[in-house]
Short mmCIF file of C-alpha atoms and ligand atoms in Angstrom, two decimals:
data_model
loop_
_atom_site.label_atom_id
_atom_site.label_comp_id
_atom_site.label_asym_id
_atom_site.label_seq_id
_atom_site.Cartn_x
_atom_site.Cartn_y
_atom_site.Cartn_z
CA MET E 934 -0.12 -0.11 0.35
CA GLY E 935 1.16 3.16 0.31
CA LYS E 936 1.37 4.56 -3.52
CA SER E 937 -1.10 5.92 -4.87
CA MET E 938 -0.50 3.83 -8.24
CA SER E 939 -1.06 0.58 -6.34
CA LYS E 940 -4.23 1.38 -4.17
CA ALA E 941 -7.30 -0.71 -4.66
CA TYR E 942 -10.91 1.32 -4.16
CA VAL E 943 -14.22 0.22 -4.04
CA LEU E 944 -16.18 0.30 -6.77
CA GLY E 945 -19.55 -1.81 -5.17
CA THR E 946 -20.69 -3.02 -1.87
CA GLY E 947 -23.38 -5.72 -1.44
CA MET E 948 -24.79 -7.30 1.73
CA ILE E 949 -27.96 -9.15 3.37
CA PRO E 950 -29.62 -7.92 6.46
CA PHE E 951 -28.03 -10.72 8.64
CA GLY E 952 -30.54 -13.54 10.47
CA LYS E 953 -31.12 -16.91 10.48
CA PHE E 954 -32.04 -18.72 6.99
CA PRO E 955 -31.54 -22.29 7.77
CA ASP E 956 -33.60 -23.11 4.59
CA ARG E 957 -31.37 -21.29 2.50
CA THR E 958 -28.17 -22.99 1.36
CA LEU E 959 -25.02 -21.12 1.63
CA ALA E 960 -24.87 -20.28 -2.40
CA ASP E 961 -28.22 -18.75 -1.89
CA ILE E 962 -27.24 -16.67 1.37
CA GLY E 963 -24.26 -15.67 -0.72
CA TRP E 964 -25.15 -14.61 -4.15
CA PRO E 965 -27.68 -11.72 -3.32
CA SER E 966 -24.70 -9.83 -1.77
CA LEU E 967 -22.15 -10.54 -4.98
CA ARG E 968 -25.19 -9.57 -7.57
CA GLU E 969 -25.58 -6.16 -5.30
CA ALA E 970 -22.03 -5.52 -5.48
CA VAL E 971 -21.38 -6.31 -9.11
CA LEU E 972 -24.69 -4.37 -10.17
CA GLU E 973 -23.90 -1.19 -7.90
CA SER E 974 -20.21 -1.14 -9.37
CA GLY E 975 -21.29 -0.88 -12.81
CA VAL E 976 -18.23 -3.22 -13.93
CA PRO E 977 -19.57 -5.97 -16.09
CA THR E 978 -19.38 -9.27 -15.05
CA SER E 979 -16.93 -10.44 -17.99
CA SER E 980 -13.94 -8.16 -16.91
CA ILE E 981 -14.03 -9.32 -13.05
CA ASP E 982 -10.53 -10.80 -13.09
CA ALA E 983 -10.60 -13.03 -9.56
CA ILE E 984 -12.51 -14.14 -6.99
CA TYR E 985 -11.81 -14.01 -3.24
CA CYS E 986 -14.35 -15.69 -0.52
CA GLY E 987 -14.42 -16.10 2.93
CA SER E 988 -15.67 -18.38 4.69
CA ALA E 989 -14.42 -20.17 8.26
CA LEU E 990 -17.40 -23.08 7.89
CA GLY E 991 -18.92 -22.96 4.80
CA GLY E 992 -17.24 -26.28 3.43
CA MET E 993 -15.16 -26.80 0.38
CA MET E 994 -15.44 -24.31 -2.84
CA SER E 995 -17.93 -21.77 -1.10
CA GLY E 996 -16.62 -19.04 -3.77
CA GLN E 997 -17.64 -21.15 -6.69
CA ARG E 998 -20.87 -22.39 -4.98
CA VAL E 999 -21.82 -18.62 -4.47
CA ALA E 1000 -20.46 -17.27 -8.06
CA LYS E 1001 -21.67 -20.09 -9.94
CA ALA E 1002 -25.54 -18.73 -9.03
CA ILE E 1003 -25.14 -15.21 -11.08
CA GLY E 1004 -23.15 -16.70 -13.61
CA LEU E 1005 -19.57 -16.17 -12.21
CA SER E 1006 -17.18 -19.06 -13.20
CA GLY E 1007 -13.43 -20.10 -14.97
CA MET E 1008 -11.76 -16.72 -12.92
CA PRO E 1009 -9.43 -17.65 -10.62
CA ILE E 1010 -11.66 -18.14 -7.40
CA VAL E 1011 -9.52 -18.51 -4.10
CA ASN E 1012 -11.47 -19.62 -0.98
CA VAL E 1013 -10.06 -18.24 2.54
CA GLU E 1014 -10.58 -19.67 5.58
CA ASN E 1015 -9.23 -17.57 8.65
CA ALA E 1016 -11.98 -17.77 11.62
CA CYS E 1017 -13.38 -14.59 12.33
CA SER E 1018 -10.81 -12.82 10.15
CA SER E 1019 -11.84 -14.77 6.83
CA SER E 1020 -13.78 -12.26 4.71
CA SER E 1021 -11.37 -9.49 6.08
CA SER E 1022 -7.97 -11.64 5.17
CA ALA E 1023 -10.05 -12.34 1.54
CA ILE E 1024 -10.10 -8.43 1.33
CA ALA E 1025 -6.39 -8.41 2.07
CA GLN E 1026 -5.80 -10.88 -0.75
CA ALA E 1027 -7.48 -8.48 -3.15
CA CYS E 1028 -5.62 -5.73 -2.33
CA ASN E 1029 -2.67 -7.41 -2.41
CA ALA E 1030 -3.24 -8.89 -5.97
CA ILE E 1031 -4.03 -5.28 -7.00
CA ALA E 1032 -1.29 -3.76 -5.21
CA ALA E 1033 1.08 -6.00 -7.23
CA GLY E 1034 -0.42 -5.19 -10.88
CA LYS E 1035 -1.70 -8.74 -10.85
CA TYR E 1036 -5.45 -8.16 -11.15
CA ASP E 1037 -7.68 -4.86 -11.89
CA THR E 1038 -10.69 -5.69 -11.30
CA VAL E 1039 -11.91 -8.24 -8.16
CA ALA E 1040 -14.61 -9.25 -6.63
CA VAL E 1041 -14.41 -10.48 -2.29
CA VAL E 1042 -17.81 -12.11 -0.98
CA GLY E 1043 -18.07 -13.32 2.96
CA VAL E 1044 -20.54 -16.00 3.92
CA GLU E 1045 -21.74 -18.01 5.80
CA LYS E 1046 -24.37 -20.51 7.48
CA LEU E 1047 -24.23 -21.21 10.98
CA THR E 1048 -27.45 -22.53 11.49
CA LYS E 1049 -26.32 -25.57 10.30
CA PHE E 1050 -25.14 -26.56 13.35
CA GLY E 1051 -28.22 -26.22 14.99
CA GLY E 1052 -27.20 -23.41 17.70
CA GLY E 1053 -25.38 -23.21 20.73
CA THR E 1054 -21.82 -21.96 20.75
CA LEU E 1055 -19.59 -21.86 17.55
CA PRO E 1056 -18.37 -25.39 17.40
CA LEU E 1057 -14.42 -25.15 17.79
CA GLU E 1058 -11.37 -27.75 16.79
CA ASN E 1059 -11.84 -30.89 18.89
CA GLU E 1060 -7.89 -31.25 18.34
CA ASP E 1061 -7.00 -28.28 20.18
CA TRP E 1062 -6.49 -29.64 23.91
CA GLU E 1063 -8.07 -26.56 25.64
CA VAL E 1064 -11.32 -27.42 23.72
CA THR E 1065 -10.79 -31.34 25.02
CA GLN E 1066 -10.95 -29.36 28.54
CA GLY E 1067 -14.70 -27.83 27.99
CA MET E 1068 -13.11 -24.75 26.47
CA VAL E 1069 -15.75 -22.76 24.76
CA MET E 1070 -15.34 -18.83 22.86
CA PRO E 1071 -17.57 -17.17 25.76
CA ALA E 1072 -15.05 -18.58 28.85
CA LEU E 1073 -12.45 -17.39 26.62
CA TYR E 1074 -13.83 -13.75 26.62
CA ALA E 1075 -15.30 -14.21 30.03
CA MET E 1076 -11.62 -14.66 31.57
CA ARG E 1077 -10.44 -11.92 30.10
CA ALA E 1078 -13.55 -9.92 31.58
CA ASN E 1079 -12.96 -11.27 34.90
CA ARG E 1080 -9.46 -10.61 35.02
CA TYR E 1081 -9.86 -7.08 33.59
CA MET E 1082 -12.61 -6.39 36.33
CA HIS E 1083 -9.80 -7.90 38.65
CA GLU E 1084 -7.16 -5.31 37.81
CA PHE E 1085 -9.41 -2.20 37.03
CA GLY E 1086 -12.42 -1.95 39.17
CA LEU E 1087 -15.01 -2.60 36.13
CA THR E 1088 -18.22 -3.49 37.30
CA PRO E 1089 -20.66 -6.37 35.20
CA LYS E 1090 -23.04 -3.37 35.12
CA GLN E 1091 -20.65 -1.06 33.45
CA LEU E 1092 -19.78 -4.38 31.20
CA GLY E 1093 -23.41 -4.54 30.41
CA GLU E 1094 -23.51 -0.92 28.82
CA VAL E 1095 -21.60 -2.31 26.16
CA SER E 1096 -24.31 -4.05 24.61
CA VAL E 1097 -26.78 -1.12 25.61
CA LYS E 1098 -24.85 0.93 23.21
CA ALA E 1099 -24.67 -1.78 20.75
CA HIS E 1100 -28.30 -2.20 20.52
CA ASP E 1101 -29.34 1.34 20.07
CA HIS E 1102 -27.47 1.34 16.98
CA GLY E 1103 -28.67 -1.62 15.43
CA ALA E 1104 -32.03 -0.66 16.10
CA LEU E 1105 -31.20 1.87 13.55
CA ASN E 1106 -29.66 -0.74 11.28
CA PRO E 1107 -32.22 -2.74 8.45
CA ASN E 1108 -29.37 -5.20 7.90
CA ALA E 1109 -28.91 -5.88 11.71
CA GLN E 1110 -30.04 -9.41 12.86
CA ILE E 1111 -30.84 -8.17 16.16
CA ARG E 1112 -32.86 -5.02 15.47
CA LYS E 1113 -34.25 -4.23 19.35
CA ARG E 1114 -32.90 -1.95 21.92
CA VAL E 1115 -32.18 -3.55 25.38
CA THR E 1116 -31.92 -1.83 29.39
CA ILE E 1117 -29.49 -2.60 30.95
CA GLU E 1118 -31.80 -4.31 33.75
CA GLU E 1119 -32.75 -6.28 30.74
CA VAL E 1120 -28.77 -7.43 29.87
CA MET E 1121 -28.37 -8.21 33.41
CA ALA E 1122 -31.50 -10.13 34.12
CA ALA E 1123 -31.17 -12.33 31.08
CA ARG E 1124 -30.26 -16.14 31.08
CA PRO E 1125 -26.27 -16.84 31.98
CA VAL E 1126 -23.85 -18.19 29.61
CA ALA E 1127 -20.28 -17.80 30.50
CA GLY E 1128 -20.17 -15.44 33.86
CA PRO E 1129 -20.21 -12.57 33.60
CA PHE E 1130 -21.85 -13.12 30.63
CA THR E 1131 -25.37 -13.33 29.96
CA LEU E 1132 -26.81 -13.69 26.75
CA TRP E 1133 -26.90 -9.92 25.83
CA HIS E 1134 -23.45 -9.91 26.48
CA CYS E 1135 -22.73 -12.46 23.81
CA CYS E 1136 -22.79 -12.16 19.31
CA PRO E 1137 -25.92 -13.91 18.48
CA THR E 1138 -24.75 -16.91 15.85
CA GLY E 1139 -26.70 -16.70 12.44
CA ASP E 1140 -26.07 -16.69 9.19
CA GLY E 1141 -25.11 -13.62 6.35
CA SER E 1142 -23.36 -12.52 3.26
CA ALA E 1143 -21.72 -9.42 2.13
CA ALA E 1144 -19.78 -8.43 -0.90
CA LEU E 1145 -17.29 -5.70 -1.92
CA ILE E 1146 -15.78 -5.16 -5.91
CA LEU E 1147 -12.23 -3.77 -5.36
CA ALA E 1148 -10.48 -2.47 -8.33
CA SER E 1149 -7.48 -0.63 -9.62
CA GLN E 1150 -6.92 2.93 -10.17
CA LYS E 1151 -6.94 2.41 -13.61
CA VAL E 1152 -10.56 1.11 -13.62
CA ALA E 1153 -11.48 3.29 -10.68
CA LYS E 1154 -11.34 6.19 -12.87
CA LYS E 1155 -13.66 4.93 -15.49
CA HIS E 1156 -16.32 3.73 -13.30
CA LYS E 1157 -16.09 5.91 -10.39
CA PRO E 1158 -13.15 8.66 -10.26
CA ALA E 1159 -14.64 9.60 -6.37
CA ALA E 1160 -14.95 6.25 -4.99
CA VAL E 1161 -13.29 5.20 -1.60
CA HIS E 1162 -9.98 3.52 -1.04
CA VAL E 1163 -8.10 1.43 0.79
CA ALA E 1164 -5.91 3.40 2.85
CA ALA E 1165 -4.53 0.21 4.95
CA SER E 1166 -4.66 -3.50 4.41
CA GLU E 1167 -3.23 -5.94 6.69
CA VAL E 1168 -3.36 -9.34 8.47
CA THR E 1169 -1.28 -10.88 11.23
CA SER E 1170 -1.47 -13.85 13.33
CA GLY E 1171 -1.23 -14.45 17.21
CA LYS E 1172 2.05 -14.83 19.01
CA TYR E 1173 2.29 -18.87 20.47
CA THR E 1174 3.06 -18.89 24.13
CA ASN E 1175 2.28 -21.74 26.68
CA GLY E 1176 3.27 -19.60 29.43
CA TYR E 1177 1.94 -16.68 31.29
CA ARG E 1178 0.08 -14.09 29.14
CA ASP E 1179 -1.74 -10.45 30.00
CA MET E 1180 -5.24 -11.43 28.80
CA THR E 1181 -6.33 -7.85 29.81
CA VAL E 1182 -4.14 -6.84 26.52
CA ALA E 1183 -5.40 -7.19 23.27
CA GLU E 1184 -1.86 -7.95 22.13
CA LEU E 1185 -2.60 -9.12 18.48
CA THR E 1186 -5.13 -6.10 18.20
CA VAL E 1187 -2.44 -4.15 19.08
CA ARG E 1188 0.00 -4.75 16.89
CA GLY E 1189 -2.11 -4.46 13.96
CA SER E 1190 -2.88 -1.66 14.81
CA HIS E 1191 0.16 0.00 14.77
CA GLU E 1192 0.88 -1.99 11.31
CA ALA E 1193 -2.13 -0.14 9.97
CA TYR E 1194 -1.98 3.18 11.19
CA GLU E 1195 1.75 3.43 9.65
CA MET E 1196 0.33 2.37 6.06
CA ALA E 1197 -2.07 4.80 6.45
CA GLY E 1198 0.02 7.53 7.88
CA ILE E 1199 -2.53 8.25 10.57
CA ALA E 1200 -3.19 8.37 14.22
CA PRO E 1201 -5.79 7.04 16.52
CA ASN E 1202 -7.49 10.04 16.75
CA ASP E 1203 -7.98 10.28 12.87
CA ILE E 1204 -10.63 8.07 12.68
CA ASP E 1205 -13.98 9.17 12.50
CA VAL E 1206 -15.98 5.48 12.33
CA ALA E 1207 -15.26 2.30 13.20
CA GLU E 1208 -16.50 -1.12 13.07
CA ILE E 1209 -14.62 -3.28 15.34
CA HIS E 1210 -14.60 -7.14 16.59
CA ASP E 1211 -17.23 -7.01 19.68
CA ALA E 1212 -17.72 -10.64 19.77
CA PHE E 1213 -18.56 -10.10 23.56
CA THR E 1214 -18.93 -6.65 25.46
CA ILE E 1215 -15.43 -7.16 27.01
CA ALA E 1216 -13.77 -7.30 23.77
CA GLU E 1217 -15.19 -3.50 22.89
CA LEU E 1218 -13.60 -2.14 25.91
CA MET E 1219 -10.54 -4.01 25.32
CA TYR E 1220 -10.04 -2.93 21.48
CA TYR E 1221 -10.83 0.66 22.65
CA GLU E 1222 -7.68 0.51 24.19
CA ALA E 1223 -5.66 -1.48 21.81
CA PHE E 1224 -6.60 0.96 19.36
CA GLY E 1225 -5.25 3.96 21.22
CA TRP E 1226 -8.47 5.88 21.65
CA ALA E 1227 -8.22 5.04 25.60
CA LYS E 1228 -5.46 4.39 28.26
CA LYS E 1229 -5.13 1.49 29.81
CA GLY E 1230 -7.95 0.79 32.26
CA GLU E 1231 -9.91 3.72 31.21
CA ALA E 1232 -11.94 1.92 28.08
CA TYR E 1233 -15.27 2.39 30.17
CA GLN E 1234 -14.49 6.14 30.72
CA LEU E 1235 -14.51 6.40 26.63
CA LEU E 1236 -17.89 4.69 26.40
CA SER E 1237 -19.97 6.15 29.13
CA SER E 1238 -18.63 10.01 28.04
CA GLY E 1239 -20.91 9.25 24.80
CA ALA E 1240 -17.83 9.49 22.80
CA THR E 1241 -18.02 6.16 20.96
CA SER E 1242 -21.73 6.54 20.64
CA LEU E 1243 -23.59 8.00 17.06
CA GLY E 1244 -23.33 11.49 17.49
CA GLY E 1245 -19.94 10.87 19.61
CA LYS E 1246 -16.34 11.97 18.58
CA ILE E 1247 -15.47 8.35 17.30
CA PRO E 1248 -18.74 6.58 17.04
CA VAL E 1249 -17.88 2.60 17.07
CA ASN E 1250 -20.17 -0.10 16.10
CA PRO E 1251 -22.70 2.27 14.53
CA SER E 1252 -24.36 -0.66 12.69
CA GLY E 1253 -24.55 -2.50 15.78
CA GLY E 1254 -21.34 -4.45 15.58
CA LEU E 1255 -21.07 -8.20 16.26
CA LEU E 1256 -23.95 -7.98 18.96
CA SER E 1257 -26.29 -6.41 17.21
CA ARG E 1258 -25.77 -6.76 13.98
CA GLY E 1259 -24.89 -10.46 14.31
CA HIS E 1260 -21.83 -12.44 13.55
CA PRO E 1261 -21.69 -14.99 10.73
CA VAL E 1262 -17.94 -15.67 11.02
CA GLY E 1263 -16.91 -15.63 7.74
CA ALA E 1264 -19.22 -13.02 6.57
CA THR E 1265 -18.03 -10.31 9.24
CA GLY E 1266 -15.02 -8.86 8.01
CA ALA E 1267 -16.87 -8.20 4.50
CA ALA E 1268 -19.87 -6.96 6.17
CA GLN E 1269 -18.11 -4.20 8.56
CA ALA E 1270 -16.27 -3.23 4.91
CA VAL E 1271 -19.77 -2.68 3.18
CA GLU E 1272 -20.62 -0.52 6.40
CA ILE E 1273 -17.85 1.57 6.54
CA VAL E 1274 -17.39 2.16 2.51
CA ARG E 1275 -21.35 3.18 3.00
CA GLN E 1276 -20.39 5.38 5.89
CA LEU E 1277 -17.47 7.60 4.07
CA GLU E 1278 -20.64 7.53 1.22
CA GLY E 1279 -22.69 9.30 3.37
CA ARG E 1280 -25.19 6.69 2.32
CA ALA E 1281 -25.72 4.77 5.71
CA GLY E 1282 -29.24 5.80 6.50
CA LYS E 1283 -30.34 6.15 10.08
CA HIS E 1284 -27.22 5.18 11.53
CA GLN E 1285 -24.84 7.49 9.44
CA VAL E 1286 -21.76 9.34 11.23
CA GLU E 1287 -21.86 12.68 9.86
CA GLY E 1288 -18.95 14.07 7.86
CA ALA E 1289 -16.98 10.53 8.10
CA LYS E 1290 -14.40 10.62 5.86
CA ILE E 1291 -11.51 8.00 7.32
CA GLY E 1292 -13.04 4.76 8.95
CA LEU E 1293 -11.53 1.47 10.35
CA THR E 1294 -12.60 -2.38 10.26
CA HIS E 1295 -11.10 -4.97 12.35
CA ALA E 1296 -12.11 -8.49 12.54
CA THR E 1297 -10.19 -10.95 14.99
CA GLY E 1298 -10.76 -14.24 15.99
CA GLY E 1299 -9.99 -18.06 16.38
CA GLY E 1300 -9.70 -19.76 19.43
CA ILE E 1301 -6.41 -21.89 19.72
CA ALA E 1302 -4.44 -22.77 22.80
CA GLY E 1303 -1.73 -20.84 23.38
CA PHE E 1304 -2.84 -17.43 21.08
CA ASP E 1305 -4.18 -14.17 22.28
CA HIS E 1306 -6.71 -14.98 18.90
CA GLY E 1307 -5.81 -17.26 15.80
CA ALA E 1308 -5.80 -14.28 13.10
CA CYS E 1309 -6.69 -10.47 13.06
CA SER E 1310 -7.60 -8.62 10.13
CA ILE E 1311 -7.66 -4.53 9.96
CA HIS E 1312 -8.11 -2.07 7.48
CA ILE E 1313 -8.56 1.77 7.25
CA PHE E 1314 -10.72 3.15 4.21
CA ALA E 1315 -10.89 6.67 3.01
CA LYS E 1316 -12.59 9.25 0.63
CA MET X 1406 -21.33 -20.25 43.16
CA THR X 1407 -21.68 -23.97 42.25
CA THR X 1408 -19.63 -26.88 42.93
CA PRO X 1409 -20.35 -29.04 39.59
CA SER X 1410 -18.53 -32.05 39.82
CA LYS X 1411 -16.85 -34.10 42.85
CA ILE X 1412 -13.06 -35.39 43.91
CA VAL X 1413 -13.63 -39.03 42.88
CA THR X 1414 -11.88 -41.34 45.25
CA ASN X 1415 -10.03 -44.51 43.90
CA ASP X 1416 -12.74 -46.77 44.77
CA ALA X 1417 -15.31 -44.94 42.12
CA LEU X 1418 -12.55 -44.89 39.89
CA ALA X 1419 -12.43 -48.64 39.37
CA ASP X 1420 -16.64 -49.05 39.62
CA SER X 1421 -17.65 -46.35 36.90
CA GLU X 1422 -14.41 -47.46 34.58
CA PRO X 1423 -13.82 -43.84 33.82
CA HIS X 1424 -12.20 -42.27 30.96
CA PHE X 1425 -10.29 -39.54 30.63
CA VAL X 1426 -11.32 -36.75 28.02
CA ALA X 1427 -7.51 -36.53 26.75
CA PRO X 1428 -5.65 -39.26 28.70
CA GLY X 1429 -2.20 -37.79 27.47
CA LEU X 1430 -2.14 -34.96 29.48
CA VAL X 1431 -2.39 -36.68 33.05
CA ASP X 1432 -0.66 -39.30 34.43
CA ALA X 1433 -3.07 -40.64 37.05
CA SER X 1434 -1.29 -44.00 37.81
CA GLY X 1435 0.83 -42.93 41.19
CA PRO X 1436 -0.58 -41.91 44.44
CA GLU X 1437 -0.97 -38.22 43.02
CA PRO X 1438 -2.08 -37.46 39.76
CA ARG X 1439 0.38 -35.56 37.74
CA LEU X 1440 0.80 -33.13 34.52
CA VAL X 1441 2.34 -34.76 31.35
CA ALA X 1442 4.46 -32.33 29.74
CA GLY X 1443 7.38 -32.32 27.11
CA LYS X 1444 10.72 -31.34 27.99
CA CYS X 1445 13.09 -30.90 24.93
CA LYS X 1446 16.38 -32.74 25.64
CA ALA X 1447 18.19 -30.36 23.21
CA CYS X 1448 17.32 -26.75 24.53
CA GLY X 1449 15.41 -27.52 27.93
CA ALA X 1450 12.10 -26.15 26.54
CA LEU X 1451 8.98 -27.25 28.35
CA SER X 1452 5.66 -27.96 26.42
CA PHE X 1453 2.25 -28.56 27.02
CA PRO X 1454 0.74 -30.92 25.91
CA LYS X 1455 3.92 -32.47 25.43
CA ALA X 1456 5.35 -31.51 21.91
CA VAL X 1457 6.55 -34.03 19.36
CA VAL X 1458 8.54 -31.44 17.90
CA CYS X 1459 10.37 -28.54 19.91
CA PRO X 1460 8.77 -25.60 18.62
CA ALA X 1461 11.81 -23.31 20.07
CA CYS X 1462 14.92 -25.41 18.38
CA LEU X 1463 13.00 -28.32 16.08
CA SER X 1464 14.61 -31.18 17.65
CA GLN X 1465 12.21 -34.01 17.72
CA ASP X 1466 14.12 -35.53 21.09
CA ILE X 1467 11.89 -34.70 23.95
CA ALA X 1468 11.47 -36.49 26.98
CA ALA X 1469 8.11 -36.77 29.06
CA ALA X 1470 8.12 -34.81 32.42
CA HIS X 1471 5.95 -33.79 35.12
CA LEU X 1472 4.83 -29.99 35.40
CA ALA X 1473 4.13 -28.39 38.60
CA SER X 1474 1.12 -29.34 40.75
CA GLU X 1475 0.78 -26.45 42.65
CA GLY X 1476 -0.23 -22.93 40.89
CA MET X 1477 -2.05 -19.22 41.28
CA LEU X 1478 -5.79 -18.69 39.47
CA TYR X 1479 -4.84 -16.36 36.97
CA SER X 1480 -8.60 -15.96 36.12
CA PHE X 1481 -11.93 -18.15 35.35
CA ALA X 1482 -15.23 -18.33 34.01
CA THR X 1483 -18.33 -19.97 35.17
CA VAL X 1484 -19.64 -21.72 31.99
CA HIS X 1485 -23.18 -22.61 31.58
CA GLN X 1486 -23.60 -23.24 27.93
CA ALA X 1487 -21.28 -25.52 26.59
CA PRO X 1488 -21.35 -28.73 24.13
CA LYS X 1489 -23.22 -31.89 25.60
CA ASN X 1490 -21.24 -34.35 27.75
CA TRP X 1491 -20.13 -31.15 30.01
CA ILE X 1492 -21.72 -31.10 33.45
CA VAL X 1493 -22.89 -27.38 33.58
CA PRO X 1494 -22.36 -24.99 35.30
CA TYR X 1495 -18.64 -25.78 35.49
CA HIS X 1496 -15.78 -23.06 36.39
CA LEU X 1497 -12.80 -22.97 33.95
CA GLY X 1498 -9.82 -21.08 34.60
CA TYR X 1499 -6.06 -20.25 33.48
CA VAL X 1500 -4.03 -21.37 36.05
CA ASP X 1501 -0.31 -20.13 36.11
CA LEU X 1502 2.37 -23.11 37.56
CA THR X 1503 5.36 -22.44 39.53
CA ASP X 1504 7.20 -23.58 36.68
CA GLY X 1505 6.01 -20.97 34.11
CA ILE X 1506 3.35 -22.96 32.17
CA ARG X 1507 -0.04 -21.98 31.76
CA VAL X 1508 -3.10 -24.53 31.62
CA LEU X 1509 -6.39 -24.30 31.23
CA ALA X 1510 -8.54 -26.67 33.83
CA HIS X 1511 -11.55 -27.06 35.18
CA VAL X 1512 -11.68 -25.29 38.60
CA GLU X 1513 -13.35 -27.07 41.34
CA GLY X 1514 -14.60 -25.22 44.73
CA THR X 1515 -15.20 -21.44 45.12
CA PRO X 1516 -12.99 -20.01 42.47
CA ARG X 1517 -11.12 -16.72 43.29
CA ILE X 1518 -8.60 -14.85 40.86
CA GLU X 1519 -5.06 -15.21 42.49
CA ALA X 1520 -6.10 -18.07 44.87
CA LYS X 1521 -3.30 -20.53 45.09
CA VAL X 1522 -4.67 -23.81 43.74
CA LYS X 1523 -3.62 -27.57 43.58
CA LEU X 1524 -4.07 -30.39 41.02
CA GLY X 1525 -6.68 -33.33 41.52
CA VAL X 1526 -8.57 -35.63 39.18
CA ALA X 1527 -12.18 -35.18 39.03
CA ARG X 1528 -15.28 -36.25 37.13
CA VAL X 1529 -16.35 -33.20 34.55
CA GLY X 1530 -19.02 -34.72 32.22
CA THR X 1531 -20.98 -37.55 31.12
CA ALA X 1532 -20.11 -40.05 27.74
CA ALA X 1533 -23.18 -40.33 25.23
CA ASP X 1534 -23.03 -44.03 26.82
CA GLY X 1535 -23.31 -42.88 30.12
CA THR X 1536 -19.52 -43.84 30.75
CA ALA X 1537 -17.90 -40.84 33.48
CA LEU X 1538 -15.82 -38.43 32.14
CA MET X 1539 -12.99 -37.50 34.38
CA SER X 1540 -10.19 -34.76 33.63
CA TYR X 1541 -7.58 -33.04 35.82
CA VAL X 1542 -8.65 -30.08 37.66
CA PHE X 1543 -7.33 -27.28 40.33
CA THR X 1544 -8.88 -26.76 43.46
CA PRO X 1545 -8.04 -23.76 45.71
CA VAL X 1546 -6.50 -24.45 48.55
CA ALA X 1547 -7.33 -23.17 51.72
ZN1 ZN L 1658 14.16 -27.36 21.73
#
């Protein structure tokens, strides 16, 4: 990234409202987003050079199954699996290929159907020894939350306010899976999942897809001269240790955000709007600190000041985030990118962040023993 | 806080023919259970679970070693929703052992962050055929 000649531009976006679609195939969940992105871009399907499809649990050839439904086949189609970062990693592959001059027009689609697992917590890899001892994703985040509360005096009620904010935003978003406000009392009284989390502290499982058409400057000039561009695109992996680790620091996101800010040549306070990986309430607070928007232990003060709500200084997760918009794992990164591009283009509707010029997306996840997370992918988009 | 499972005595172990959820992680043959780690013969690095190849120096010459059986509870979570087989609710925690290794384990009794904990063995679940599922667990030391 960096040199203007090699930047990727976003020509089209597509997304379906997230929800539960047990009767639809993965392809039928995916193609409407891809179709919308292609039509919005104005690019003829014959000029799409390659497709990257992000899916964590979609199974073999997810991209081919989705693309063929709208007559796209024959070009290179690469399926990218990187847990919660699958489709953001797919965007990064597209950006790399455009930056290298390999392709001019690339489609990216993120698609997931979690209802095929019949509900409950996300299935984890049984070869992982922590899974053999009863590890589930909510427990991993709950351990972070309990340690953070222990060290910094955060209360369960303060933690619950993250969920209230998320659902205030999501209620305004027609693409959100949960379009309902919740009160702090409802958050506190809901069924326990993994203490200190109740149901409202956890993102819902569901199905969904989102897609983007990315292009070189040459193609962008022709189809959309004012297109939003990708100012930073990075993917990194967690660092393994079987020793002690400070679970109140999102080490992987700290590293990734430094790289992303440097690529874009900006500082944390230059971000106008962000979509970050709030899979569980504690995650949003820890990431405020990891991205440099709050000092260590002071994330709650940022939340309670209203700075991260719509109308604040740096609205975070205006879409409702994973907690409200939903988290069909492999589709999340692409959905965040669609949201931020539409925000920068001023067409986000009722949850528009006025005047946003620089936006950030962040998808991280993959529970593996010995890692903070398996993967993290951060993008910065600019007008 | 609830106590999801009981420490199973040796008699009970014999009666129910229990099944360890990950037999390679624990050596229950002696009077006290021990966690089984690997110690690289080339560089001395500890691995848990016992590695086949040393991530520090790539040697494949790794001996079995026992880990410390005492440590400090770094954090924990009380799990109410889990795959079937598990007895919910259960406490899951990270234990920082005195030899520098962090292990994930079921925690018995009333967990408290920074409590001193000690290794044991207990029933943690039930297999589809009704067999007791056992594992190593940690219990706060009074
Ligand atoms: Zn070694």
